[in-house]
Short mmCIF file of C-alpha atoms in Angstrom, two decimals:
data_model
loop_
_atom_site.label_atom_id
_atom_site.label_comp_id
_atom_site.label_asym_id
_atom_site.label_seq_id
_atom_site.Cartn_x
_atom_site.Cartn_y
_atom_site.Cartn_z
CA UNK M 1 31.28 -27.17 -11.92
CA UNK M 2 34.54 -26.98 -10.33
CA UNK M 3 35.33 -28.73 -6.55
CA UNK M 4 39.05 -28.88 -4.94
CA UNK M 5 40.00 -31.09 -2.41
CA UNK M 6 42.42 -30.03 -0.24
CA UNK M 7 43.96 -33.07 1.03
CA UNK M 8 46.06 -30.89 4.11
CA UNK M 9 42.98 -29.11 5.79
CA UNK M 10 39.42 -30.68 5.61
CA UNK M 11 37.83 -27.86 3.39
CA UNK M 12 36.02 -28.64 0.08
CA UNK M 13 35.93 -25.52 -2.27
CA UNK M 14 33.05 -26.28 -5.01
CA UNK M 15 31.86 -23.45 -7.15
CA UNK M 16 28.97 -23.94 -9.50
CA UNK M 17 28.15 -21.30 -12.51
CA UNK M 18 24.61 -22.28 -14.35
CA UNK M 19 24.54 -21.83 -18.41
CA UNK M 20 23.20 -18.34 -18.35
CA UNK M 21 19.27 -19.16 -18.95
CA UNK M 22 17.62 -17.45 -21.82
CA UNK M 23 14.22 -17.20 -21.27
CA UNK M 24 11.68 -16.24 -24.36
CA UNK M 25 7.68 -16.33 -23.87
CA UNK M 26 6.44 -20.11 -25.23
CA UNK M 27 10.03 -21.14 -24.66
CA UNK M 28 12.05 -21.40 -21.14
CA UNK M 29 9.67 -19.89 -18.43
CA UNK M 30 11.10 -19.03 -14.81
CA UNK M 31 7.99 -21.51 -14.51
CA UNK M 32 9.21 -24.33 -15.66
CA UNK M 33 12.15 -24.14 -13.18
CA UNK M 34 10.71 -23.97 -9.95
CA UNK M 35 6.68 -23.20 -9.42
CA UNK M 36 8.00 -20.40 -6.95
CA UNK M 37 8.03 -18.04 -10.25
CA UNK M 38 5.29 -19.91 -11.99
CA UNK M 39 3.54 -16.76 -11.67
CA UNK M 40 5.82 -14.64 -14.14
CA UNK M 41 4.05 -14.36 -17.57
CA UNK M 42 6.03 -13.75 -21.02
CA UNK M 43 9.20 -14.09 -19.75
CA UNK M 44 12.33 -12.68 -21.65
CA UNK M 45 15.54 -11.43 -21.32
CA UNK M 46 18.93 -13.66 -19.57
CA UNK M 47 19.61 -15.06 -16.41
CA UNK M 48 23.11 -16.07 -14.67
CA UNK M 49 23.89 -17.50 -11.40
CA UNK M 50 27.07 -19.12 -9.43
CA UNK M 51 26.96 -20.67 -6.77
CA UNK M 52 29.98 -21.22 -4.02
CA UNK M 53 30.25 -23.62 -1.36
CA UNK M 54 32.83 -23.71 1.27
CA UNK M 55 33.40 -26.52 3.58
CA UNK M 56 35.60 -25.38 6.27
CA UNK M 57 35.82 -27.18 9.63
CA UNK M 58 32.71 -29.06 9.53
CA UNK M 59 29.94 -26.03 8.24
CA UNK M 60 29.45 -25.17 4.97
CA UNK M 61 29.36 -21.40 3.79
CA UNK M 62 27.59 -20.90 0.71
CA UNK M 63 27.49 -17.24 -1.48
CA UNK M 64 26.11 -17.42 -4.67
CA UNK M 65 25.64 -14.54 -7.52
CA UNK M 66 22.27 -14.01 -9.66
CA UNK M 67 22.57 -11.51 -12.60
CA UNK M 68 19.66 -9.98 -14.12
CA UNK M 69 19.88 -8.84 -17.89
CA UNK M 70 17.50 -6.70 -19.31
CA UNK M 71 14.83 -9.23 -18.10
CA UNK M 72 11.03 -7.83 -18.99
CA UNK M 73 8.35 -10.09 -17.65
CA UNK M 74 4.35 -9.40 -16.22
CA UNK M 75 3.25 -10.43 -12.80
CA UNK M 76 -0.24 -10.66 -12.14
CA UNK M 77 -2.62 -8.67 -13.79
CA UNK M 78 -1.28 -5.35 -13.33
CA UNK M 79 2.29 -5.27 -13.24
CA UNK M 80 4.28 -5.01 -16.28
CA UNK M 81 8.46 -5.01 -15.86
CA UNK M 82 10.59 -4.58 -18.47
CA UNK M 83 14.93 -3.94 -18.64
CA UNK M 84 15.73 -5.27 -15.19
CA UNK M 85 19.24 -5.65 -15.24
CA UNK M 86 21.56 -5.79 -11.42
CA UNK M 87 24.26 -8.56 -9.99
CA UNK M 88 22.36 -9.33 -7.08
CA UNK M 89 26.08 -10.90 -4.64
CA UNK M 90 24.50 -13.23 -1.63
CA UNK M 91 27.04 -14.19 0.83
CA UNK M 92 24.61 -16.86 1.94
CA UNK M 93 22.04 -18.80 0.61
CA UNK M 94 20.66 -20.76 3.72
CA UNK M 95 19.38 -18.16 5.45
CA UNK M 96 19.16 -15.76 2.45
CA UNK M 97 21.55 -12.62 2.91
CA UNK M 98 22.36 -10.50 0.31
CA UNK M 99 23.87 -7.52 2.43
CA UNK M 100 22.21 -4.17 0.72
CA UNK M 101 23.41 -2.01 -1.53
CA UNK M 102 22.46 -4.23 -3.91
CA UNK M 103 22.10 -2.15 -7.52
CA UNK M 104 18.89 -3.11 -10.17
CA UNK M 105 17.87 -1.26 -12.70
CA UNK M 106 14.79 -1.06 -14.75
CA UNK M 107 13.81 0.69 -17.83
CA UNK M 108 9.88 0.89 -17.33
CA UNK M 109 7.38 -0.76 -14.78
CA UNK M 110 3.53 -0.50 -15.40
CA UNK M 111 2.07 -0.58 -12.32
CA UNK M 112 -1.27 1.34 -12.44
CA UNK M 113 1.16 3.89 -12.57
CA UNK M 114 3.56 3.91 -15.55
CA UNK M 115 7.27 4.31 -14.35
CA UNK M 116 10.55 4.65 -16.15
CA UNK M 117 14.41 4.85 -15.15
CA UNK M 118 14.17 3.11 -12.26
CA UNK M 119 16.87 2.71 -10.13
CA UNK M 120 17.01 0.82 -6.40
CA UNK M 121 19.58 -0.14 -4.17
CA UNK M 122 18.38 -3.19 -2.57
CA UNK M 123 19.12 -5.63 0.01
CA UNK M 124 18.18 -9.41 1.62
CA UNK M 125 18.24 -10.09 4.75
CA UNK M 126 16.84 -12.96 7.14
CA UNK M 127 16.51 -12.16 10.62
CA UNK M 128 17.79 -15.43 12.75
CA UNK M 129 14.29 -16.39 14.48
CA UNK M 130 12.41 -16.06 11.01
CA UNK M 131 11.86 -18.25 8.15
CA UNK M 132 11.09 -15.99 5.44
CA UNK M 133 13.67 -12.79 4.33
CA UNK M 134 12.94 -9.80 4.46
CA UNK M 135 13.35 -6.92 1.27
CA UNK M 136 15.10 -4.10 1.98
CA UNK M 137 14.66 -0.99 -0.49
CA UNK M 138 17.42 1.41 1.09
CA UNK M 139 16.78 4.20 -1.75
CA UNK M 140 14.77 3.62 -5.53
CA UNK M 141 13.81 6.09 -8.25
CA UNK M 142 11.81 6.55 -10.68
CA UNK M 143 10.43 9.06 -13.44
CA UNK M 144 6.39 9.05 -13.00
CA UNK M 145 3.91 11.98 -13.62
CA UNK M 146 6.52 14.09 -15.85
CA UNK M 147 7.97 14.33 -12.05
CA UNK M 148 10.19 11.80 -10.06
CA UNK M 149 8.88 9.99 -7.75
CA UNK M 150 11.35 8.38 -4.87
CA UNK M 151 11.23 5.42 -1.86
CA UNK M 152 13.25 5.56 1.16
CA UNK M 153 13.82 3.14 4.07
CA UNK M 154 11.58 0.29 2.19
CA UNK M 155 11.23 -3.09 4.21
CA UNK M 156 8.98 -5.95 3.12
CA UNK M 157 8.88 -8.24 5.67
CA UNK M 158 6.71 -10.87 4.75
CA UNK M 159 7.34 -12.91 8.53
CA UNK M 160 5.27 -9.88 9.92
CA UNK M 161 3.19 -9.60 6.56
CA UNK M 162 4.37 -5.70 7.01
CA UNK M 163 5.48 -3.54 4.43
CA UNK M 164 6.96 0.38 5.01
CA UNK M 165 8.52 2.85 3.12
CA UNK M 166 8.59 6.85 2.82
CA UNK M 167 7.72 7.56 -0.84
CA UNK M 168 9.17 11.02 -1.93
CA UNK M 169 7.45 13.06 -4.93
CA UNK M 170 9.49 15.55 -7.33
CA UNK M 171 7.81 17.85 -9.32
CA UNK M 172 4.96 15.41 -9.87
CA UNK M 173 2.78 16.72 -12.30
CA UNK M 174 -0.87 16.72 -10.87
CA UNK M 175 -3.01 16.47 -14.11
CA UNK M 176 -1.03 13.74 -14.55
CA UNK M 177 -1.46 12.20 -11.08
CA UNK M 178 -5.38 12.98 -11.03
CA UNK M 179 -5.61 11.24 -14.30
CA UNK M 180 -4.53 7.77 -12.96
CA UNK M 181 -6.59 8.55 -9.75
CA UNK M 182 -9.51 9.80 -12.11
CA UNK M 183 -11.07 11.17 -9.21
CA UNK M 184 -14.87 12.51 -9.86
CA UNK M 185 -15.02 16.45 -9.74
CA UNK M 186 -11.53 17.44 -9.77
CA UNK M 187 -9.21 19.02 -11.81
CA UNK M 188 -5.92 21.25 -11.40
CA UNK M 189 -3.04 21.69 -12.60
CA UNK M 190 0.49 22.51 -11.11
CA UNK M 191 3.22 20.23 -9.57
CA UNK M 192 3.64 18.78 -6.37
CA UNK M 193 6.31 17.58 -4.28
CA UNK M 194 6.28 16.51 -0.75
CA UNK M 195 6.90 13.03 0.99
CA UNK M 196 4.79 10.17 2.13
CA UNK M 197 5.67 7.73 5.13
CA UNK M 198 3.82 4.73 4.29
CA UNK M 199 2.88 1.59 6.56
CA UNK M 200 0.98 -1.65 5.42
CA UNK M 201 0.10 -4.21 8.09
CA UNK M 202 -2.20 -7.05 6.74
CA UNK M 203 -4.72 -4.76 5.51
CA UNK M 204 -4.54 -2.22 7.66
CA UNK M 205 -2.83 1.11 6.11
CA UNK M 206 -0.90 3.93 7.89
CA UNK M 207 0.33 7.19 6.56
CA UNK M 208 2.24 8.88 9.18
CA UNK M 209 2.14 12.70 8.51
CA UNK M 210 1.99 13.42 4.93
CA UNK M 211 3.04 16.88 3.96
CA UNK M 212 2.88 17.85 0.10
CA UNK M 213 2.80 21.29 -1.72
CA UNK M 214 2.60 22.63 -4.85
CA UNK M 215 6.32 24.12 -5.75
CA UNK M 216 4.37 27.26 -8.05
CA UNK M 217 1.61 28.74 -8.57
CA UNK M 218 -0.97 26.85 -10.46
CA UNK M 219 -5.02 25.89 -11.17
CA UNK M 220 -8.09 24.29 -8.83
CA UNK M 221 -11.05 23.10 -10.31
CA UNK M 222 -13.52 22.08 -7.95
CA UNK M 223 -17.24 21.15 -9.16
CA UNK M 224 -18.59 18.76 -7.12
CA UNK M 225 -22.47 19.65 -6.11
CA UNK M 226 -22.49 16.53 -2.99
CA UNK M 227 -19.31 18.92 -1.89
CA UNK M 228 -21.53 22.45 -2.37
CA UNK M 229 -24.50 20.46 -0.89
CA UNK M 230 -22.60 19.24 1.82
CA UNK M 231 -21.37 22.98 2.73
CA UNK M 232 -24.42 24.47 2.19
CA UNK M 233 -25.11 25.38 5.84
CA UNK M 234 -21.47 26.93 6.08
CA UNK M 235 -22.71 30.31 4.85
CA UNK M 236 -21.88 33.24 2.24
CA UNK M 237 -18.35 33.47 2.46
CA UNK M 238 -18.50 29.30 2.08
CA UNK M 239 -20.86 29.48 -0.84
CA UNK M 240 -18.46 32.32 -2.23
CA UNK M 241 -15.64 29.98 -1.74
CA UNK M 242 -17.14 27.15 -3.56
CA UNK M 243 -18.01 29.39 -6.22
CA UNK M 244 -13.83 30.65 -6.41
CA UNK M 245 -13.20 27.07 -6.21
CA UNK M 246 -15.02 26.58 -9.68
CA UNK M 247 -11.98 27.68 -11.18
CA UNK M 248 -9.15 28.71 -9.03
CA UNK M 249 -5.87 30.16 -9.38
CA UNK M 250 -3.63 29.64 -6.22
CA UNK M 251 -0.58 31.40 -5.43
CA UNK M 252 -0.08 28.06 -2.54
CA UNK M 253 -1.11 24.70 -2.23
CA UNK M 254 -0.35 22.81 0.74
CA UNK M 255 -1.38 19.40 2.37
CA UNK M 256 -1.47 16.75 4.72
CA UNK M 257 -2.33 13.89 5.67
CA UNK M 258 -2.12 11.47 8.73
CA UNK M 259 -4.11 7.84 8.86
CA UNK M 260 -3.21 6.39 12.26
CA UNK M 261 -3.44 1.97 11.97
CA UNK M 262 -7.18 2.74 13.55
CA UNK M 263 -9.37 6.09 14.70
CA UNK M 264 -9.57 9.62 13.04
CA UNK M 265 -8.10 10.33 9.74
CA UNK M 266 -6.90 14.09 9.42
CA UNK M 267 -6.77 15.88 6.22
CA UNK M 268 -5.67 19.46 6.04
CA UNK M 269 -5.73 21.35 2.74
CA UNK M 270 -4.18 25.17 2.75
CA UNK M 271 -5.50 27.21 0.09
CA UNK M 272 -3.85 31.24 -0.88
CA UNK M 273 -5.43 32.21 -4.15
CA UNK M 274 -8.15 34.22 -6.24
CA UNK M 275 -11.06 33.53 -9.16
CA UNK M 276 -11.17 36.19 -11.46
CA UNK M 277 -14.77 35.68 -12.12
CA UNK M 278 -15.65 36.10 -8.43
CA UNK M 279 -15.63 39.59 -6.95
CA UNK M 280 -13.47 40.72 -9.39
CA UNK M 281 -10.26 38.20 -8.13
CA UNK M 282 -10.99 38.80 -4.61
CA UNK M 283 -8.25 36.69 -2.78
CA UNK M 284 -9.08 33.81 -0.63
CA UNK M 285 -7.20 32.26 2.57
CA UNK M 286 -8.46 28.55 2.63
CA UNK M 287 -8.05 26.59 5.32
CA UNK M 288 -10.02 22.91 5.46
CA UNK M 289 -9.36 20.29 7.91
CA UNK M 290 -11.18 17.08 6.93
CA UNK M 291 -11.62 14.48 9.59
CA UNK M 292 -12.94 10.82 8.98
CA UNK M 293 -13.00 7.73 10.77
CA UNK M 294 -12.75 5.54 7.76
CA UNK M 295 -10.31 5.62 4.95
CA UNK M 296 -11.67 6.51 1.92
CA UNK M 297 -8.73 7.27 -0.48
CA UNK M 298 -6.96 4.86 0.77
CA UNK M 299 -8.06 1.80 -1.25
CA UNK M 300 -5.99 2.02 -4.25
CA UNK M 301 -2.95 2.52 -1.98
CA UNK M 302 -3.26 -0.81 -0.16
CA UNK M 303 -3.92 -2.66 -3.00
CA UNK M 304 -0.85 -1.20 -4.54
CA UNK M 305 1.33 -2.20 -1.23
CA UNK M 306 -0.49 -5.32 -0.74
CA UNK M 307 -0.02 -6.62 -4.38
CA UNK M 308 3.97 -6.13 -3.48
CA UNK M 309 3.59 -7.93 -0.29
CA UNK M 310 2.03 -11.18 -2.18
CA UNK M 311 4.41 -10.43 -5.03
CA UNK M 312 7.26 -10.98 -2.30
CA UNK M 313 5.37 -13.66 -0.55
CA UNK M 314 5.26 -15.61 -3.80
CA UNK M 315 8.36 -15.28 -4.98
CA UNK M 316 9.96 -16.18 -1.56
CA UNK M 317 7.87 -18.70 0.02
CA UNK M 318 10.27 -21.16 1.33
CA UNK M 319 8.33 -24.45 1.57
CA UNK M 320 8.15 -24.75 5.84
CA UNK Z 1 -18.74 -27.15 11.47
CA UNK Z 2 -19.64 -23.19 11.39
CA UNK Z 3 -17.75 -20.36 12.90
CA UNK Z 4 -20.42 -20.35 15.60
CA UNK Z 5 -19.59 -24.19 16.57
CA UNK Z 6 -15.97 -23.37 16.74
CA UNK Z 7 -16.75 -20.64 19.04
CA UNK Z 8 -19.28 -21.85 20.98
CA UNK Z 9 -17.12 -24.90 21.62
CA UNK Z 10 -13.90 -22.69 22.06
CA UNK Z 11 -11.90 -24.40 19.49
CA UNK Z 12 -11.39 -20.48 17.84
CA UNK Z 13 -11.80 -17.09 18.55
CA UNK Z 14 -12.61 -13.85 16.83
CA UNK Z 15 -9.84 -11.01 16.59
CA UNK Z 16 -10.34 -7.04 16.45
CA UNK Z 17 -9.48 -7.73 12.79
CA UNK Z 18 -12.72 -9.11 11.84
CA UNK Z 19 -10.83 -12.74 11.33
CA UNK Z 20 -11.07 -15.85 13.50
CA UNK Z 21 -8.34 -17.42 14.64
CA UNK Z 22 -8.02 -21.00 15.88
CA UNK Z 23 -7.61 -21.81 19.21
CA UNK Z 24 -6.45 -25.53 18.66
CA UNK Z 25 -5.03 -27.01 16.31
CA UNK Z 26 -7.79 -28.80 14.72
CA UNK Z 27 -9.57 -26.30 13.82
CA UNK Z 28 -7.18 -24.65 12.19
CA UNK Z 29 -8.07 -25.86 8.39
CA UNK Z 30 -11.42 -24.97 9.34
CA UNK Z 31 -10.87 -21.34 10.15
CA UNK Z 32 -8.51 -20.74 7.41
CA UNK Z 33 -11.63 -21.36 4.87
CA UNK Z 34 -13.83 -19.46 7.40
CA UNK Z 35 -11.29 -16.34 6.96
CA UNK Z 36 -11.10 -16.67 3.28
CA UNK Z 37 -14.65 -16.49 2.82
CA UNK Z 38 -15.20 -13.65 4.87
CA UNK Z 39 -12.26 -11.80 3.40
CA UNK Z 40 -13.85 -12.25 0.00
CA UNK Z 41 -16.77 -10.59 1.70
CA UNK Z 42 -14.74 -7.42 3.03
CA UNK Z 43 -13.23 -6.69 0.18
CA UNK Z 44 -16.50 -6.80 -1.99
CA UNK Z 45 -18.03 -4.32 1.00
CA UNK Z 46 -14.84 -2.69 0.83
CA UNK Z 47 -14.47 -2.14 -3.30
CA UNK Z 48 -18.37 -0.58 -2.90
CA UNK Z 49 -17.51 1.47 -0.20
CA UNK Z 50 -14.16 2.61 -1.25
CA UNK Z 51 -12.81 2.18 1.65
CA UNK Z 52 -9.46 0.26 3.12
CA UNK Z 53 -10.18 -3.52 3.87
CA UNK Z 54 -8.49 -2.94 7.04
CA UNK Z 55 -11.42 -0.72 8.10
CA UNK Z 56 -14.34 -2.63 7.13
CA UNK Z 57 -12.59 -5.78 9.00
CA UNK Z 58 -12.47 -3.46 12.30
CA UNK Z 59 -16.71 -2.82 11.73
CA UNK Z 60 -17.29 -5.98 11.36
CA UNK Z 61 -15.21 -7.47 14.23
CA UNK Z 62 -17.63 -5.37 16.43
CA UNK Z 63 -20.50 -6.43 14.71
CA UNK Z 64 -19.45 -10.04 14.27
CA UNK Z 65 -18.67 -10.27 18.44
CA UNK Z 66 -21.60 -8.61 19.47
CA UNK Z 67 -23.43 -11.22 17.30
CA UNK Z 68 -21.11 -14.12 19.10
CA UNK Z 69 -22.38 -16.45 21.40
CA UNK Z 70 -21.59 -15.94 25.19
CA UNK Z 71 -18.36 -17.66 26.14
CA UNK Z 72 -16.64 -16.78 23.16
CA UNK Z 73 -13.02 -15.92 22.96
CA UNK Z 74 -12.15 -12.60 21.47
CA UNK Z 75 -8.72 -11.17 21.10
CA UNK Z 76 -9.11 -7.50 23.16
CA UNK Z 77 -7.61 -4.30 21.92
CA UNK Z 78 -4.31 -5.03 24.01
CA UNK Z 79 -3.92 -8.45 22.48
CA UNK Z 80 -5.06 -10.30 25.47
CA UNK Z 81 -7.62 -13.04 24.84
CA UNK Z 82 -10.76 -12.23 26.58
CA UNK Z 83 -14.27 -14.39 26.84
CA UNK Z 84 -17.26 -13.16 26.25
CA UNK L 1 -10.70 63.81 -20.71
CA UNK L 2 -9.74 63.28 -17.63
CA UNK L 3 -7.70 60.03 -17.38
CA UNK L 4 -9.12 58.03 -14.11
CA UNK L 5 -6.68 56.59 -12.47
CA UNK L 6 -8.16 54.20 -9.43
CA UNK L 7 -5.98 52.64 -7.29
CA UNK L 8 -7.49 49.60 -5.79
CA UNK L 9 -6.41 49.37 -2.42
CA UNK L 10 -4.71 45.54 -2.07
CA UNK L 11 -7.41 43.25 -1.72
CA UNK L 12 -7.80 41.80 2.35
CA UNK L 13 -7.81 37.84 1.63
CA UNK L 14 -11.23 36.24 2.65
CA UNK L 15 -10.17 33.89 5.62
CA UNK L 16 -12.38 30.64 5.45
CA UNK L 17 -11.52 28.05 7.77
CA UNK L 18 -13.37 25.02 7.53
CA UNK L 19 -14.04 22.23 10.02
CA UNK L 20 -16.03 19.16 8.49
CA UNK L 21 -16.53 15.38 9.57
CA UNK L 22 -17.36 13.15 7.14
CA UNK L 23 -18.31 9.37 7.75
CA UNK L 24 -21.36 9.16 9.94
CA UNK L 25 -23.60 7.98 7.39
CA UNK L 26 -20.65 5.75 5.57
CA UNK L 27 -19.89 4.03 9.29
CA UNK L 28 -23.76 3.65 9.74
CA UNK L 29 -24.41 2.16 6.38
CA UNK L 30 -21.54 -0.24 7.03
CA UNK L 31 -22.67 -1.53 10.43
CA UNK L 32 -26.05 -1.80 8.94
CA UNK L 33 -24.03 -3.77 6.23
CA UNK L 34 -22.16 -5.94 9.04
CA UNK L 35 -25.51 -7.08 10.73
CA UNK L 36 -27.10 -8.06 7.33
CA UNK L 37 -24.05 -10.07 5.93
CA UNK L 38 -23.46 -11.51 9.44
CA UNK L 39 -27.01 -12.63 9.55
CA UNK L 40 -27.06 -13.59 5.72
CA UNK L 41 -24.01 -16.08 6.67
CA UNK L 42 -24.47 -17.32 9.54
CA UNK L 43 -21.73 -20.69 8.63
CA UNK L 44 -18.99 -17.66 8.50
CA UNK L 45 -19.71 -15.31 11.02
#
């Protein structure tokens, strides 16, 4: 540690730089530190931070500096991080502000979904009237699904227990994607890009106006006898549809989706494509529009969101 | 004392969420176990259901006001508290 | 022989456009649900 005095003008100067901390599973745990991280399991990789203080004309100005390197640690009992590296600059401490673009890398994340060459430009802020800061994720990457899956405009604020963000998908591939959702009856193949605006409040989850589509021509396979029950009544040209749908080729694949905080859900599924055991390839011109009043995919998601949102709230909660 | 006594004496009230929420200050330990509990309980209903805990708190909101006694504070759809 | 040469006219797409609800019977079940748990624990509810 290092403080001047400077004996003309009242002002203290004190910087601060830690040992860099070398943490190594059954030796220094983020746990031992502070119980704020106790929740960080197998711990490795280094940590570095300065602190600055600045006593000028009575109030003190503090800006301190964390750096991450090639940290790899496992929160909870899905989450899995591994090669976070970033210089994370805070030009205050009390209240937290680390003005965004902050830059952190990270060379895989296991969460449900395995992720790899992730990249985020962060930021910290904390709004005057509130306690706890807030997470800004201004733009993050990441390689998923043979594809790339994106985030724009990403707040956690934990104050408002409210999390938001439009997540972007590149090229996803959807054999991959439907293997991690392992939903019953369904099979394709193809890739799919489109965005999806995403909202979290409590428990409650939004999407506002989903929109993906399949980039090329690619595979449907549809065999689910509660669906061809359910349709029964719709007629010949339905039951001829569900029997194209056994194994479909489409030329386009297009949907949406939009989950207001309560009411109807609306799902819309476009359809342009043929079965060459059915009437000889006859095309088809699908068009379904799927209304509910309850949210039936949507479990997974929140749990995803919400395990950020106590991830956050952990990490953060300032003692009141 | 049971979500019904807090009620029934007005010390909390029940929100659109499905959650109670105290209406002075002493009950407020009281209603934070009350809201775990039943939060355990929607998200067993909602795991079985697949469906989003925020939804099966909304059912049960109705279900669990409907089931209040009279005179007991609800939160209404505007935010405004409203007796029963 | 006589090679036969058939051209297919371009198949019309079939146009199916499909309306469906779904959730009645989940929302039912659920309310049903509600009561039951509501009356099961009556200290919570």
């Amino acid at each position: 540690a290092r403080a001047t005095l400077d004996p003309r003008a009242p002002r203290l100067r004190a910087t601060l730089t830690l040992a860099p901390l070398d943490f190594a599973p059954s030796e220094l745990q983020p746990g031992d530190l502070t119980p704020l991280l106790s929740d960080l399991a197998n711990v490795s990789g280094r940590l570095q931070a300065g602190v600055a203080v600045d006593w000028a004309a009575g109030h003190p100005k503090t800006d301190g500096r964390v750096e991450l390197n090639d940290l790899q640690f496992d929160y909870g009992e899905g989450v899995r991080v591994s090669g976070l590296s970033g210089l994370l600059a805070f030009d205050s401490l009390w209240p937290l502000q680390a003005p965004p673009p902050q830059e952190l890398t990270a060379a895989r994340v296991e969460a449900g979904i395995p992720m790899t060459e992730l990249t985020a430009a962060v930021g910290v802020t904390t709004p005057p009237e509130s306690e706890l800061p807030r997470l800004q994720i201004v733009s993050a990457s990441a390689q998923a699904f043979g594809g790339r899956l994106t985030l724009e405009q990403g707040l956690i604020d934990l104050e408002a227990n409210r999390e938001e963000a439009i997540l972007g998908l590149e090229s996803i591939d959807v054999a991959e994607l439907l293997a991690v959702l392992d939903l019953p009856d369904v099979e394709a193949t193809g890739r799919i890009s489109g965005e999806i605006p995403l909202r979290l409040e409590g428990d409650t989850v939004t999407i506002g106006g989903a929109r993906l589509a399949a980039e090329a021509p690619g595979t449907l396979r549809l065999t689910s006898d509660a669906a061809k029950e359910a349709l029964a009544a719709g007629g010949a040209s339905v039951e001829l549809m569900m029997q194209a749908l056994e194994d479909f080729q489409y030329e386009t694949l297009a949907l949406t989706l939009d989950k207001p905080a309560e009411g109807t859900t609306l799902l819309t599924l476009k359809l342009l494509g043929q079965n060459p055991e059915v009437l000889e390839g006859q095309p088809f011109d699908v068009n379904v529009r799927l209304e509910t009043d309850l949210a039936p995919l949507l479990l997974a998601l929140s749990e995803a969101l919400a395990l950020t949102d106590e991830a956050f709230g952990r990490l953060w909660r300032l003692r009141r | 004392q049971s979500a019904e006594d807090l009620k029934r004496r007005g010390l909390a009230g029940e929100t659109l969420q499905g959650f109670l929420v105290a209406r002075d200050a002493s009950a407020s330990a009281r209603v934070d176990a009350i809201n775990a509990e039943r939060r355990q309980v929607y998200e067993q209903r909602a795991a079985q259901e697949g469906v989003d805990v925020g939804t099966i708190g909304q059912i049960y909101a109705r279900e669990i006001i409907e089931a209040s006694p009279p005179g007991t504070w609800y939160q209404s759809s505007s935010g405004q508290w409203v007796q029963k | 022989c006589q090679p036969r040469v058939a051209v297919e006219a371009p198949k019309e797409p079939i146009t199916i456009n499909l309306n469906i609800k779904l959730d009645a019977d989940v929302r039912l079940r659920l309310e049903r649900q509600a009561e039951e748990d509501i009356q099961e624990n009556p200290d919570i509810f």
